[in-house]
Short mmCIF file of C-alpha atoms in Angstrom, two decimals:
data_model
loop_
_atom_site.label_atom_id
_atom_site.label_comp_id
_atom_site.label_asym_id
_atom_site.label_seq_id
_atom_site.Cartn_x
_atom_site.Cartn_y
_atom_site.Cartn_z
CA MET F 1 -98.66 -49.48 37.12
CA TYR F 2 -95.33 -49.61 35.29
CA THR F 3 -93.32 -52.77 35.81
CA SER F 4 -91.08 -55.11 33.85
CA GLY F 5 -91.73 -57.80 36.48
CA THR F 6 -92.69 -61.33 35.45
CA PHE F 7 -94.96 -62.03 38.39
CA PHE F 8 -98.13 -63.89 37.41
CA ARG F 9 -100.39 -61.58 35.39
CA ALA F 10 -98.21 -58.51 36.09
CA PRO F 11 -98.65 -57.12 32.55
CA VAL F 12 -102.45 -57.50 32.68
CA VAL F 13 -102.70 -55.93 36.13
CA SER F 14 -100.30 -53.10 35.15
CA ASN F 15 -102.33 -52.26 32.04
CA THR F 16 -105.59 -52.29 34.00
CA LEU F 17 -104.16 -49.99 36.69
CA ARG F 18 -102.71 -47.62 34.11
CA LYS F 19 -106.04 -47.26 32.29
CA ALA F 20 -107.91 -46.64 35.55
CA LEU F 21 -105.45 -44.49 37.49
CA GLU F 22 -103.12 -42.66 35.12
CA PRO F 23 -105.72 -40.02 34.11
CA LEU F 24 -106.36 -39.31 37.80
CA LEU F 25 -102.63 -39.03 38.58
CA ALA F 26 -102.19 -36.67 35.60
CA LYS F 27 -105.18 -34.53 36.55
CA HIS F 28 -103.81 -33.97 40.05
CA ARG F 29 -100.17 -33.69 38.89
CA VAL F 30 -98.92 -36.49 41.11
CA ASP F 31 -95.11 -36.57 41.06
CA LEU F 32 -94.43 -39.96 42.66
CA GLY F 33 -96.27 -43.28 42.69
CA LEU F 34 -95.05 -45.96 45.10
CA TRP F 35 -96.08 -49.54 44.37
CA SER F 36 -95.31 -53.01 45.68
CA HIS F 37 -96.55 -56.59 45.31
CA ILE F 38 -94.04 -57.29 42.51
CA HIS F 39 -90.98 -58.61 44.37
CA SER F 40 -88.30 -56.43 42.80
CA TYR F 41 -87.19 -52.80 42.62
CA GLU F 42 -87.87 -50.73 39.54
CA ARG F 43 -87.92 -46.98 38.91
CA THR F 44 -89.26 -45.20 35.84
CA CYS F 45 -88.55 -41.86 34.27
CA ARG F 46 -91.27 -39.24 34.74
CA VAL F 47 -93.80 -41.01 32.53
CA LEU F 48 -97.23 -40.33 31.06
CA GLY F 49 -98.98 -42.63 28.61
CA HIS F 50 -96.02 -44.98 28.20
CA ALA F 51 -93.73 -42.06 27.25
CA CYS F 52 -91.02 -40.30 29.22
CA VAL F 53 -91.80 -36.61 29.51
CA PRO F 54 -89.02 -34.06 28.95
CA PRO F 55 -86.93 -33.05 31.98
CA GLY F 56 -88.49 -30.13 33.80
CA ALA F 57 -91.97 -30.79 32.41
CA PRO F 58 -94.72 -30.43 35.02
CA GLU F 59 -96.65 -33.52 33.89
CA GLY F 60 -95.90 -37.19 34.37
CA THR F 61 -95.26 -39.37 37.39
CA VAL F 62 -92.15 -41.25 38.53
CA HIS F 63 -93.27 -44.78 39.42
CA VAL F 64 -91.26 -46.87 41.87
CA VAL F 65 -91.95 -50.52 42.62
CA VAL F 66 -90.46 -51.48 46.00
CA GLY F 67 -91.50 -55.06 46.70
CA THR F 68 -88.19 -56.16 48.15
CA GLY F 69 -89.03 -56.75 51.78
CA GLY F 70 -88.53 -60.49 52.09
CA GLY F 71 -90.55 -62.66 49.71
CA GLY F 72 -88.86 -64.48 46.86
CA LEU F 73 -87.59 -62.02 44.26
CA HIS F 74 -89.24 -61.89 40.81
CA ALA F 75 -87.39 -61.75 37.52
CA PHE F 76 -87.83 -59.08 34.85
CA ARG F 77 -89.29 -59.81 31.44
CA ARG F 78 -87.53 -58.75 28.29
CA PRO F 79 -89.52 -59.15 25.10
CA ALA F 80 -87.67 -61.27 22.53
CA GLY F 81 -85.49 -59.07 20.35
CA HIS F 82 -86.26 -55.91 22.32
CA ASP F 83 -84.68 -53.88 25.06
CA PHE F 84 -86.47 -53.34 28.34
CA ALA F 85 -89.21 -50.76 28.30
CA HIS F 86 -87.85 -47.32 27.43
CA TRP F 87 -89.46 -45.86 30.56
CA SER F 88 -87.59 -48.20 32.94
CA ARG F 89 -84.59 -46.40 34.44
CA ARG F 90 -83.40 -48.85 37.12
CA ARG F 91 -84.21 -52.51 37.81
CA LEU F 92 -82.83 -54.53 40.71
CA GLN F 93 -83.42 -58.02 42.04
CA GLN F 94 -82.07 -57.37 45.52
CA TYR F 95 -83.59 -57.09 48.97
CA GLY F 96 -83.73 -53.55 50.21
CA PHE F 97 -85.78 -50.56 51.27
CA LEU F 98 -86.57 -47.08 50.01
CA ARG F 99 -85.45 -44.24 52.27
CA LEU F 100 -87.28 -40.95 51.65
CA ARG F 101 -86.35 -37.48 52.86
CA ALA F 102 -88.60 -34.54 52.09
CA ASN F 103 -89.19 -30.89 52.85
CA THR F 104 -91.63 -28.38 51.35
CA THR F 105 -89.97 -28.39 47.90
CA ASP F 106 -87.67 -31.41 47.59
CA LEU F 107 -87.98 -35.16 47.88
CA ASN F 108 -84.84 -37.32 47.88
CA ALA F 109 -85.13 -41.09 47.60
CA GLU F 110 -82.50 -43.79 48.09
CA PHE F 111 -82.86 -47.52 47.53
CA VAL F 112 -80.60 -49.25 50.05
CA ALA F 113 -79.54 -52.92 50.13
CA SER F 114 -80.85 -54.64 53.26
CA GLU F 115 -77.78 -56.71 54.11
CA SER F 116 -74.91 -54.40 53.17
CA GLY F 117 -76.49 -50.96 53.55
CA GLN F 118 -75.09 -50.10 50.11
CA LEU F 119 -76.82 -47.33 48.17
CA LEU F 120 -78.11 -48.97 44.95
CA ASP F 121 -80.25 -46.19 43.44
CA HIS F 122 -81.20 -42.62 44.15
CA PHE F 123 -83.35 -39.91 42.62
CA ALA F 124 -84.71 -36.50 43.53
CA LEU F 125 -87.92 -34.64 42.75
CA ARG F 126 -88.47 -30.90 43.14
CA LYS F 127 -91.71 -28.95 43.17
CA ASP F 128 -91.76 -25.19 43.61
#
């Protein structure tokens, strides 16, 4: 739904998914969306309608693209004269996996490099 990937038609597909699914995710207060197909890793802020929501706000979803399991990696697009999308918090072109640990209130996520085992990104979500 949110990606800076350059994979064929990624922007068109992302926009279509956002229009169809974002209202549903917001209605049900979904905290985390996991996506793939784009061969890269990217994590957003807690986002709703292309805008990062303030820390601690109950609305918005963190979107994570984890398409780094073995196919050729995709590049990221950067519009001429612009920075990457303001909602994009971490972008990596490296093979790896997402390790999740959760209990009744907390979810901790770590993106780990496949070859080295190095921790490349991490984030946490809490819901009381």
